Short mmCIF file of C-alpha atoms in Angstrom, two decimals:
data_model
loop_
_atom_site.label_atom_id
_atom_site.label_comp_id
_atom_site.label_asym_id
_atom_site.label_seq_id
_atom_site.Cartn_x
_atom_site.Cartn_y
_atom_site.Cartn_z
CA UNK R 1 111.74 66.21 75.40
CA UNK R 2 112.28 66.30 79.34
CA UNK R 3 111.66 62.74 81.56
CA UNK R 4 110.71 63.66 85.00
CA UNK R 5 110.56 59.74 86.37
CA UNK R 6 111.41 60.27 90.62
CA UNK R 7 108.72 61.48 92.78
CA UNK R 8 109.50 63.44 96.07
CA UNK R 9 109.24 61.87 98.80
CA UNK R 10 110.29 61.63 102.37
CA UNK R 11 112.89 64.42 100.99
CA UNK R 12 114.38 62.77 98.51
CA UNK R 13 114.02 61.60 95.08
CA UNK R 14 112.82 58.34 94.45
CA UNK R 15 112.27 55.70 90.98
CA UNK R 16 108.22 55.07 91.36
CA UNK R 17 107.82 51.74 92.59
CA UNK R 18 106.28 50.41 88.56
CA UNK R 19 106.86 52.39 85.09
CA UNK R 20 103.45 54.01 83.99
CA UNK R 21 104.77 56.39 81.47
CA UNK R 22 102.45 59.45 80.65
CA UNK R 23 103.39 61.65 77.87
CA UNK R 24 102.75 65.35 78.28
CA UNK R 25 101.77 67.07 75.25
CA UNK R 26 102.59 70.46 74.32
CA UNK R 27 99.08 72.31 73.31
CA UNK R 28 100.47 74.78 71.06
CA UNK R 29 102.42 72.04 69.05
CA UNK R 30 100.23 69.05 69.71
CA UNK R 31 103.89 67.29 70.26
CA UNK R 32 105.37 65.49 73.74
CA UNK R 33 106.98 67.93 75.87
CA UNK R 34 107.75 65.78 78.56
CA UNK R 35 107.30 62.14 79.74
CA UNK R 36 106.35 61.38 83.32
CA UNK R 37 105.38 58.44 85.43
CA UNK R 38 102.00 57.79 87.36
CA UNK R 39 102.65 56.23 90.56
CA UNK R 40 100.68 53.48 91.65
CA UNK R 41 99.14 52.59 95.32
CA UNK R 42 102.87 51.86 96.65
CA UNK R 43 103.88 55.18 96.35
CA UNK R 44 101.12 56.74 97.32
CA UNK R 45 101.19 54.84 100.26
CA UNK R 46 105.30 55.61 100.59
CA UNK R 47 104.68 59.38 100.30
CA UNK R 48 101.31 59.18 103.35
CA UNK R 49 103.79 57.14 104.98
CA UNK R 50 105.97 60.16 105.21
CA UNK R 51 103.65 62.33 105.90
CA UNK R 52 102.66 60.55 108.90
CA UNK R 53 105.96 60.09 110.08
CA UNK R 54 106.54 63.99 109.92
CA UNK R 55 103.29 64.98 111.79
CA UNK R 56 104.24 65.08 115.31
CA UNK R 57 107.61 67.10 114.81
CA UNK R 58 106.30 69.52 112.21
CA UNK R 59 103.26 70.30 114.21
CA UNK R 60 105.43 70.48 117.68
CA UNK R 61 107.45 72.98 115.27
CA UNK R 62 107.06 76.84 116.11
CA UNK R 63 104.54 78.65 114.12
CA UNK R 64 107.15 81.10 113.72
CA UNK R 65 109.36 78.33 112.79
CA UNK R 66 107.16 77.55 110.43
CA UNK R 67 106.37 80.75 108.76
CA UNK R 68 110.34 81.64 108.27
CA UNK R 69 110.71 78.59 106.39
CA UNK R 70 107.86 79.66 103.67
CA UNK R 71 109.49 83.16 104.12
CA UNK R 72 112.92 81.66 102.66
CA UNK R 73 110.85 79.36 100.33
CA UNK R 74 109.80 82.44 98.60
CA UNK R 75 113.48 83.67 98.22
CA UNK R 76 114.09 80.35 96.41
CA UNK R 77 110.84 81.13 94.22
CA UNK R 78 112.05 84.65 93.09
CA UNK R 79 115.32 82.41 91.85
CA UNK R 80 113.02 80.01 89.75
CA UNK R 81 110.08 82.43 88.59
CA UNK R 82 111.73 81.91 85.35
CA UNK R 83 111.65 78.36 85.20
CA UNK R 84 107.71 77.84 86.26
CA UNK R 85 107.01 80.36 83.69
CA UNK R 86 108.30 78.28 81.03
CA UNK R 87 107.61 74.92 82.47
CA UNK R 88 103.65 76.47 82.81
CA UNK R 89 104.01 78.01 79.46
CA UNK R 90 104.83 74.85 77.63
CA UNK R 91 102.70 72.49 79.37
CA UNK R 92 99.65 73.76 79.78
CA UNK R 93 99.66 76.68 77.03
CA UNK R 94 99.57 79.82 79.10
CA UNK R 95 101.21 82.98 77.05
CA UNK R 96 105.03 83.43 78.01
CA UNK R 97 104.40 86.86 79.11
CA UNK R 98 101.00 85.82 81.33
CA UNK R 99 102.99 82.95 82.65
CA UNK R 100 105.39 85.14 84.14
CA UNK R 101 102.97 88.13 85.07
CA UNK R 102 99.78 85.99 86.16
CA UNK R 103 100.61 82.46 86.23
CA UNK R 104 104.19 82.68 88.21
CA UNK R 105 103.45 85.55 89.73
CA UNK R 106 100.37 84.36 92.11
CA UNK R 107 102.66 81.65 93.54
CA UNK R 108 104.70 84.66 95.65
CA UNK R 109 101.77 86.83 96.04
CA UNK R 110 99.48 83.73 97.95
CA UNK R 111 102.71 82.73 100.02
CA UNK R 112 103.22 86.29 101.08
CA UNK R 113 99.67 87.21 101.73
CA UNK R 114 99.85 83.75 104.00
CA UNK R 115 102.49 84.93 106.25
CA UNK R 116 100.89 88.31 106.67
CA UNK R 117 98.04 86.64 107.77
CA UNK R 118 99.81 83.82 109.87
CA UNK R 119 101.93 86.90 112.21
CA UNK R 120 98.34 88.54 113.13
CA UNK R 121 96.99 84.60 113.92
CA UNK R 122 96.12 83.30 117.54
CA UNK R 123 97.05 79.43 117.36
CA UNK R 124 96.14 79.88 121.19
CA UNK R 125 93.60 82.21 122.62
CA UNK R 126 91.47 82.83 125.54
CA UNK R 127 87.77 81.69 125.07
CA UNK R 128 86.67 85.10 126.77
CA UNK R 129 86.73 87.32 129.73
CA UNK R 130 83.91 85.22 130.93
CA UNK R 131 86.17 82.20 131.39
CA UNK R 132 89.81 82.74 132.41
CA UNK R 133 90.30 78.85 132.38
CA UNK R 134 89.15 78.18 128.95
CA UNK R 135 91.62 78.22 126.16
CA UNK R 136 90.95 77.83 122.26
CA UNK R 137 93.64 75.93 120.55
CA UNK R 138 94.57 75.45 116.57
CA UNK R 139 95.86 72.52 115.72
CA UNK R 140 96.84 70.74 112.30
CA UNK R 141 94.49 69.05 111.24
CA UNK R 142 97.32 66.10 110.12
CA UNK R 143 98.35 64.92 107.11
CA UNK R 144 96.57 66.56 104.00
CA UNK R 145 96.27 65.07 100.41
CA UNK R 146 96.39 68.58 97.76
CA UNK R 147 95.28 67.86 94.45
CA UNK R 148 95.76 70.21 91.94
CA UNK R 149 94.45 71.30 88.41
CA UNK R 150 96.30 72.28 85.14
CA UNK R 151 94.66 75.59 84.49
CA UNK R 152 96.60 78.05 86.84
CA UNK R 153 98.70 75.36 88.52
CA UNK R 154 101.02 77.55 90.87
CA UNK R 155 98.20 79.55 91.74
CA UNK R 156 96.51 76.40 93.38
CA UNK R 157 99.77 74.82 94.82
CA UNK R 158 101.04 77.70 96.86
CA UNK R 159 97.29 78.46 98.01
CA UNK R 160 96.77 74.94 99.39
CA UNK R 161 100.90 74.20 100.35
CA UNK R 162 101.52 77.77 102.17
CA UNK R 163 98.20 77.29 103.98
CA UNK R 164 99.21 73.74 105.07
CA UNK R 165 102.54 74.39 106.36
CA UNK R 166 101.87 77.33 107.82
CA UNK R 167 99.51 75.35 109.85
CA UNK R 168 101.65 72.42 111.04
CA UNK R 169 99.88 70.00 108.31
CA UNK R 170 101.95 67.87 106.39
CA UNK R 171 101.02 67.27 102.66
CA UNK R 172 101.34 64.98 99.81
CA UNK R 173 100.58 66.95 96.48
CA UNK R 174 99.30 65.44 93.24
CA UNK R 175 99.32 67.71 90.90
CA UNK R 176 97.04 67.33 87.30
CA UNK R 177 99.00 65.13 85.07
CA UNK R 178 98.58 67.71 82.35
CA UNK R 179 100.56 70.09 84.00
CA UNK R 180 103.36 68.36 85.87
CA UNK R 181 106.76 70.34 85.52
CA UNK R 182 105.91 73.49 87.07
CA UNK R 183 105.30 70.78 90.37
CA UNK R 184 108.24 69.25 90.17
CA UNK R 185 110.11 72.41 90.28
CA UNK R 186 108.08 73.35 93.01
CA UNK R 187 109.16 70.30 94.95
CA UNK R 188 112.81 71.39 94.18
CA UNK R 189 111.77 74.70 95.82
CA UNK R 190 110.40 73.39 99.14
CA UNK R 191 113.36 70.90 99.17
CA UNK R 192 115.59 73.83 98.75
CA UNK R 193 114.19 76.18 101.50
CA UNK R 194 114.81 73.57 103.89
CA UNK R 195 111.44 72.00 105.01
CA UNK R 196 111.92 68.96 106.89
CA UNK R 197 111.86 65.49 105.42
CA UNK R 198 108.50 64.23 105.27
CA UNK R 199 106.68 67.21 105.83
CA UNK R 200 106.18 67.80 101.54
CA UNK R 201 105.89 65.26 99.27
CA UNK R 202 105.06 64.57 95.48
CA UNK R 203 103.75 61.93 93.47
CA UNK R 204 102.41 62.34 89.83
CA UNK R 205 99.37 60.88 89.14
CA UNK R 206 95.68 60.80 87.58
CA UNK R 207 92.69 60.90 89.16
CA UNK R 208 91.38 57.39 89.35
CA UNK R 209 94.72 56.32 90.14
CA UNK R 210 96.45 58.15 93.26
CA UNK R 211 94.17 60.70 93.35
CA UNK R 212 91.86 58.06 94.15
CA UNK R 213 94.27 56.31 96.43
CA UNK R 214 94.48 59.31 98.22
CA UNK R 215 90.85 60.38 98.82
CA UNK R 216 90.46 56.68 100.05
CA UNK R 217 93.74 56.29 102.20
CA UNK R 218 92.78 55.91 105.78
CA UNK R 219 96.05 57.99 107.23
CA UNK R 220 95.03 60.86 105.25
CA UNK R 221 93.09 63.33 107.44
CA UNK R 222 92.39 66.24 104.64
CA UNK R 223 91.72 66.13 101.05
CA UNK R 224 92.21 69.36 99.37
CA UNK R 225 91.17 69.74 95.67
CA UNK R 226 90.63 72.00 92.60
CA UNK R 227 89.29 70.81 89.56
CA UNK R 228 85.44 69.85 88.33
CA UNK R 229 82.91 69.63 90.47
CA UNK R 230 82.57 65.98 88.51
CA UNK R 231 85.98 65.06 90.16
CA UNK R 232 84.99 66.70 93.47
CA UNK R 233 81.79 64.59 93.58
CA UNK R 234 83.67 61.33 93.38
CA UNK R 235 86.15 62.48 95.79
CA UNK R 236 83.58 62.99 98.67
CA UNK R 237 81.96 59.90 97.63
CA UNK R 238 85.14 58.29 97.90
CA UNK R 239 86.35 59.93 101.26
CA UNK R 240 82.85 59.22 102.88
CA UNK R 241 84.05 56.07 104.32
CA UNK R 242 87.02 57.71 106.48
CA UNK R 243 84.77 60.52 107.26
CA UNK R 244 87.92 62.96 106.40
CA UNK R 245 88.14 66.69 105.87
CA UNK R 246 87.15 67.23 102.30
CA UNK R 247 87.74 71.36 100.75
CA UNK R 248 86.29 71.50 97.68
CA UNK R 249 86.85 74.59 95.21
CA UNK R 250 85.24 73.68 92.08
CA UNK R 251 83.56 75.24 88.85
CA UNK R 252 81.74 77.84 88.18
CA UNK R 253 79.67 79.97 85.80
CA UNK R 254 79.38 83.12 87.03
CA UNK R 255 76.98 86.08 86.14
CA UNK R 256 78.39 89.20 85.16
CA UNK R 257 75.34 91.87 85.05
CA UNK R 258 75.53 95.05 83.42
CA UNK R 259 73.17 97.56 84.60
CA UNK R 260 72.18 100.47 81.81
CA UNK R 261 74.11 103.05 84.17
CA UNK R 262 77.57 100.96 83.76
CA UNK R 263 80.46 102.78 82.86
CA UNK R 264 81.76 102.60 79.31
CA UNK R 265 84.34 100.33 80.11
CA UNK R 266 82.26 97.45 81.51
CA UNK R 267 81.65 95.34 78.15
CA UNK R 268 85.15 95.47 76.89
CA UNK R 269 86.27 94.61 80.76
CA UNK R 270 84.18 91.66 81.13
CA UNK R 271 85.26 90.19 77.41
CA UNK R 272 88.99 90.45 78.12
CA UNK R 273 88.64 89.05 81.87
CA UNK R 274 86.59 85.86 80.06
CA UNK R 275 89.04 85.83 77.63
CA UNK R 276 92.22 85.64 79.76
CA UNK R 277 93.72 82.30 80.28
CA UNK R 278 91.56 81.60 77.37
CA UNK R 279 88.80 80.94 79.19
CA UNK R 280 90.10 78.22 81.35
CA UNK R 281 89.70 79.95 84.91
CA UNK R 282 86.57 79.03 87.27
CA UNK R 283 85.11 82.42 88.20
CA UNK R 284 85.32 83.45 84.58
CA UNK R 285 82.38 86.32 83.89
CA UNK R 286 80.91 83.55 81.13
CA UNK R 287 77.27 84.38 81.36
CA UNK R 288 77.07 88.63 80.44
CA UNK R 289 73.91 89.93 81.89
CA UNK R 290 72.64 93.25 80.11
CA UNK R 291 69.85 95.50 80.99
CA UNK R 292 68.10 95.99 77.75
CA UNK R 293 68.85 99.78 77.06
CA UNK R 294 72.10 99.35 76.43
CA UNK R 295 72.01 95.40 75.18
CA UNK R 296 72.35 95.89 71.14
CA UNK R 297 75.21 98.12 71.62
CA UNK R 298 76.86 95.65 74.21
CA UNK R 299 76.45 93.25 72.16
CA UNK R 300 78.33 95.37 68.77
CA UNK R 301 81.39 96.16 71.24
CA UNK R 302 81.31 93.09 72.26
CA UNK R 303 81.77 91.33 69.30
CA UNK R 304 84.22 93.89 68.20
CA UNK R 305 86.21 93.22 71.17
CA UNK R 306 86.78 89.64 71.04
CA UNK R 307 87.26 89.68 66.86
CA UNK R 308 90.75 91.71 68.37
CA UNK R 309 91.41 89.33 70.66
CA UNK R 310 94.75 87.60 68.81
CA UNK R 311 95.36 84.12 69.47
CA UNK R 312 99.30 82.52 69.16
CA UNK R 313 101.70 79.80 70.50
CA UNK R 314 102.15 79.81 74.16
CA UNK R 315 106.01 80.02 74.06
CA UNK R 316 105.79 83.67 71.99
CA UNK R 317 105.66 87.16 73.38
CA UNK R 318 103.27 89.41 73.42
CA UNK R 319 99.48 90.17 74.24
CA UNK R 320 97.61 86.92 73.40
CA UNK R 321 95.57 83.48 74.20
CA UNK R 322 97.02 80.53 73.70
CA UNK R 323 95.58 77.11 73.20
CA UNK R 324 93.06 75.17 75.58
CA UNK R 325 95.43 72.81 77.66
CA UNK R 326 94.57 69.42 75.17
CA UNK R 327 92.24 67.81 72.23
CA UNK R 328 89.84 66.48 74.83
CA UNK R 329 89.09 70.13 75.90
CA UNK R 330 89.48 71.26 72.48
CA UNK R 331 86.57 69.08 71.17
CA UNK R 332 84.54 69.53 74.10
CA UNK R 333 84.62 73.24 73.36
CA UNK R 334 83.97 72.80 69.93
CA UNK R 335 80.98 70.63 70.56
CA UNK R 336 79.18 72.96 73.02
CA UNK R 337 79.88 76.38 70.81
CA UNK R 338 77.80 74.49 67.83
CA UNK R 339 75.36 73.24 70.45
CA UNK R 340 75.09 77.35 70.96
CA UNK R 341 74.23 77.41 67.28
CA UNK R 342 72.12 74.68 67.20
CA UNK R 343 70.24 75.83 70.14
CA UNK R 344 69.63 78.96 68.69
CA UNK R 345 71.99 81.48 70.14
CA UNK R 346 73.23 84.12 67.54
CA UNK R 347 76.85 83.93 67.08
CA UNK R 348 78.81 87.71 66.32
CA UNK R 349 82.23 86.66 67.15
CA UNK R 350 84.41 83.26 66.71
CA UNK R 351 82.55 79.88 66.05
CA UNK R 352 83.55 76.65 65.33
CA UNK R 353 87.37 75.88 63.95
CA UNK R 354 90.63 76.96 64.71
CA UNK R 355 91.74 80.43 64.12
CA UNK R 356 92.63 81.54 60.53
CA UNK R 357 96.49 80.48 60.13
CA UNK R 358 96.54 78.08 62.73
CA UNK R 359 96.27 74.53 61.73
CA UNK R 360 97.81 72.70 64.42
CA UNK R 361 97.42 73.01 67.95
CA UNK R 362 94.12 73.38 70.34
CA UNK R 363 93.22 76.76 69.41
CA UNK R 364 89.84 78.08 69.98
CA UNK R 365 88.71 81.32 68.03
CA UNK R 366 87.19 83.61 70.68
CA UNK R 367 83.53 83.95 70.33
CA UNK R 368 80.52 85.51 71.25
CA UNK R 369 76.79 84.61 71.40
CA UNK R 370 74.15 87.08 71.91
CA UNK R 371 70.12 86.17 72.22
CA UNK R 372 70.87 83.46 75.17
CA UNK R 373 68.65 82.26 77.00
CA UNK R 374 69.35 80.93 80.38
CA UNK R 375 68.28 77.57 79.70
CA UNK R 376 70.31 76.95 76.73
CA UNK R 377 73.24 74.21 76.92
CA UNK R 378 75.93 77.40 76.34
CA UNK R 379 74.26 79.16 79.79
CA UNK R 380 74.43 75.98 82.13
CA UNK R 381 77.33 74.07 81.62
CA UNK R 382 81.52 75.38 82.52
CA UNK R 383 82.48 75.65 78.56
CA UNK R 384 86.11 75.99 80.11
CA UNK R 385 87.18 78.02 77.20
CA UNK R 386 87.20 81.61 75.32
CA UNK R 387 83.58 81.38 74.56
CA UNK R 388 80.95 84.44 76.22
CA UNK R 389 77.48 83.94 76.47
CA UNK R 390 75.08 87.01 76.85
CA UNK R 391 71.66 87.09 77.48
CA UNK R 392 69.41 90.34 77.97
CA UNK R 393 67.49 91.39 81.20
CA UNK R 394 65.22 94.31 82.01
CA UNK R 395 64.91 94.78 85.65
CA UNK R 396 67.18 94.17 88.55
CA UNK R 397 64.81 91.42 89.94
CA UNK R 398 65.10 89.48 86.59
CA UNK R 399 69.00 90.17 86.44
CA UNK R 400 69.11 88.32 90.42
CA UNK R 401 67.08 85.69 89.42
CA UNK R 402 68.82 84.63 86.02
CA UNK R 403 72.43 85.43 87.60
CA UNK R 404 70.97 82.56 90.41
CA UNK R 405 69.66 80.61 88.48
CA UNK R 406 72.20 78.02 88.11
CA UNK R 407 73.84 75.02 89.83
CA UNK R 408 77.37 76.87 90.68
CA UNK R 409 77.63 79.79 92.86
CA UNK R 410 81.68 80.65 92.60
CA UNK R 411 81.58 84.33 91.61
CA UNK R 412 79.16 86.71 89.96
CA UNK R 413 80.52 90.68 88.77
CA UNK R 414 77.87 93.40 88.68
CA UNK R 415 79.03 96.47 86.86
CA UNK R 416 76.98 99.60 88.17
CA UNK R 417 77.58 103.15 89.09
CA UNK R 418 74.61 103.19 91.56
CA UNK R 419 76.26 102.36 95.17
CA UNK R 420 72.91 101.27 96.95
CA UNK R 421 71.95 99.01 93.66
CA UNK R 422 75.77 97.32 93.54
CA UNK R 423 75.35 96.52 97.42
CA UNK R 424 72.02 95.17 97.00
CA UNK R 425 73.76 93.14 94.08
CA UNK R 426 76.15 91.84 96.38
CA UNK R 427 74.01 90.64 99.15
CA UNK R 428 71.56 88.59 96.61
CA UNK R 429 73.94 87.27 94.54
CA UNK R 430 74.34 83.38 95.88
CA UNK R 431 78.27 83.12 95.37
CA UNK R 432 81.38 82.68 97.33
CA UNK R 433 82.80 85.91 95.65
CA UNK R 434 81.04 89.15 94.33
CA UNK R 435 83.17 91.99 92.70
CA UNK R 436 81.95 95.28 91.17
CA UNK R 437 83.05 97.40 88.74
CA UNK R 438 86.53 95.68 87.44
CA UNK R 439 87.28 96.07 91.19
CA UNK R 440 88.64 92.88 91.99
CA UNK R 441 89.51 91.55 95.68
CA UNK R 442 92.06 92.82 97.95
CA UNK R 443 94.99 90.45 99.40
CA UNK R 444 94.18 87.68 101.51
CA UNK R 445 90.44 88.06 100.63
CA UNK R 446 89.44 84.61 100.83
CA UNK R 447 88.49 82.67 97.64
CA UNK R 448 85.75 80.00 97.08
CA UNK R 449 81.91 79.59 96.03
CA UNK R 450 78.75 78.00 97.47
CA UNK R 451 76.31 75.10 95.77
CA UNK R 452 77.95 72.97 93.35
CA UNK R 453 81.10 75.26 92.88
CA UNK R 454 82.17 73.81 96.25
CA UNK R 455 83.13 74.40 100.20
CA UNK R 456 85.70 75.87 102.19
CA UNK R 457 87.74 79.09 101.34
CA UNK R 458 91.30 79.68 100.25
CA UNK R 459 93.50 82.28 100.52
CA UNK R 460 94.77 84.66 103.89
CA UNK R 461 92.93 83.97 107.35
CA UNK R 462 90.40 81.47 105.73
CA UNK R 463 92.93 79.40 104.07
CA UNK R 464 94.59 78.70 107.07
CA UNK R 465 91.78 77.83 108.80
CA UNK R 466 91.04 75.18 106.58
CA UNK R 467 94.35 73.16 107.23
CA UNK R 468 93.48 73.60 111.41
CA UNK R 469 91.24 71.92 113.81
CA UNK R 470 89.61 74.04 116.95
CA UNK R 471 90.52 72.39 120.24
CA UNK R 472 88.19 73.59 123.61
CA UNK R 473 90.29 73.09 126.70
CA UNK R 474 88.80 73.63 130.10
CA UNK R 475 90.51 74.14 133.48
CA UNK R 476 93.98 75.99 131.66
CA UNK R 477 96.16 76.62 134.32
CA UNK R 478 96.79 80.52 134.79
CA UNK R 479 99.47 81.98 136.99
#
């Protein structure tokens, strides 16, 4: 079993200031893989402290300054891809091989598509032809609290970190106590690539402990967070009374319709992609919307699909789901697949239980109900596991309105080969994200929803926006 005790701060390592052990559990075994501490309002203030302290030089620093240092930060990731994989694998059950593919992978990919994005950028630009003595500046917007979630932890660090330095902020990341070690090696990374002290820091934590502290601290100036839009609720309440930045990219339960003219592809497509990270990703396609021509038969290859769908430990190779990340997910899954049943849905894949042959560990059997209704328990709340629910629609007014109807607005999929129908789709679909046809979004498309899935955008030109204030200055001097 590993003990990670130091937190990161002020570029070094440091003992937390009181011992609040927190055992990580392994999800495949249901064992401790590693024992951390929680840090209490002393370090948190320690590691703002820091990050105050490193403000003025790191945003006086050179963009391109800046951008060569997360250029050699991702020469120090290729050297550790290895290492998050298993650290992501372990801890919060992701597949070995999707850990290294998917998990690890969208670390590099978010920190290159950053830097692309940040060489193209005007920190400083003219207002307009109409006035040569105005100039628009981008500034930090100072030092930014990053909270991060379990489910695809790298993913969510480098978005929020490459954005931040990139943009002259300085940051203090907690990242979700369930998920831990692939952090920690991150931390290693940044110290490694040579950012200043001060200008990254890390302290473990949960959320009503420094996450808290955080969203409350006066010297913070920007909370960024991931995770439920329960937890992002409290945070704005809790940030209110500093009045600072709050980004927000929360949960979602997104629509994917399937128009009678899809191609043959579609159902099987939109069962995998809800399957993948067994279900624990927040624009997963968890509501399938079928015109009624084609619904019976979407709803045979459907079930078919995900009764192939093989489930195993995290740490072995091959095509499979793992485990949900811990028991309290595990039973909340459980509970809201037989609240499908008792609701009435009609179950043709999975159900209740673990998986045949696997008796320990939080393993959820894929599954499938058909007959929804949009009103049912299964069709409003984030399950946040492998569990599809499909409900029928006739025309493409009925498909808008039940794809709408619904609290979060993160992404919605509309499979189609009619190009006027798939744009109107896209244009009446109340999400942050729309993609058609398995075609998912290019690099540095930005990445967030609308409603109660959130605000703000992640990801290339957007992301960095979010970590920078716009200054109006009048009277520049000109030569």
């Amino acid at each position: 079993m590993i003990e990670k005790r130091n937190f990161y701060i002020n570029g070094e390592w440091i003992s937390p200031a009181a011992t609040n052990d927190f055992e990580v559990i392994n999800p495949s075994t249901e064992e401790p893989c590693a024992v951390i501490s929680l840090g209490s309002q002393p370090d948190t203030d320690a590691a703002v402290a820091a990050a105050k302290a490193a403000l003025p030089g790191w945003m006086a620093t050179p963009v391109e300054n800046r951008i060569a240092l997360v250029e050699k930060l991702i020469e120090v990731y290729a050297s550790r891809s290895e290492d998050l994989a298993q650290a992501m694998s372990m801890e919060m059950g992701a597949p070995i091989d999707m850990a290294r593919t998917q998990q690890s992978g969208a670390g590099v990919y978010h920190l290159k598509n950053f830097i692309r994005a940040a060489k193209a950028f005007q920190f400083e630009r003219p207002l307009g032809d109409h006035a040569p003595n105005d100039r628009i500046i981008y500034e930090a917007v100072g030092v930014a609290a990053l909270i991060t979630p379990w489910n695809w932890p790298m993913n969510q660090i480098t978005l929020k970190v490459g954005a931040a330095a990139i943009s002259g902020c300085t940051m203090v990341l907690k990242p979700s106590e369930q998920s831990p070690l692939n952090a920690m090696i991150f931390a290693e990374m940044m110290d490694a690539a040579g950012f200043p002290a001060g200008v990254f820091n890390l302290v473990n934590g949960d959320g009503l402990g420094v996450g808290s502290q955080l969203s409350a601290h006066p010297d913070v100036d920007m909370i960024s967070f991931t995770g439920s839009t329960r937890a992002g609720t409290a945070i704005s309440k809790n940030a209110a009374d500093t009045l600072k930045k709050v980004h927000l990219e929360l949960g979602g339960k997104g629509a994917n319709v399937v128009f009678a003219d899809a191609d043959e592809k579609a159902v099987k497509r939109g069962v995998l992609h809800m399957m993948n990270n067994t279900g624990q990703s927040c624009n997963a396609p968890s509501r399938m919307l079928v015109q009624r021509p084609i619904y019976d038969q979407a709803v045979e290859t459907a079930a078919e699909v995900a009764a192939k769908v093989a489930v195993g430990p995290a740490l072995e190779e091959g095509r499979h789901i793992g485990p949900v990340v811990n028991e309290l997910q595990w039973t909340k899954i459980q509970d809201l697949i037989q609240k499908g049943i008792d609701e009435g849905a009609r179950l043709v894949a999975g159900g209740t239980g673990r998986p045949e042959g696997l008796n320990k560990g939080y393993y959820v059997r894929p599954t499938v109900f058909a007959d929804a209704t949009n009103q049912m328990t299964i069709a409003r709340e984030e399950i946040f596991g492998p569990v599809l629910t499909m409900i029928p629609f006739d025309t493409e007014e009925e498909a808008v309105e039940i794809a709408n109807d619904t609290p979060y607005g993160l992404t919605n999929y509309v499979q189609t080969q009619d190009g006027d129908r798939a744009n109107r789709m896209a244009r009446v679909l109340r999400s942050g994200m729309v993609e058609m046809n398995g075609q998912s979004r290019s690099a540095g498309s930005p990445f967030g929803g609308m409603k109660q899935s959130g605000n703000g955008r992640e990801g290339g030109v957007w992301g960095l926006e979010d970590f920078l204030e716009v200054k109006a200055v009048g009277g520049w001097a000109t030569e």
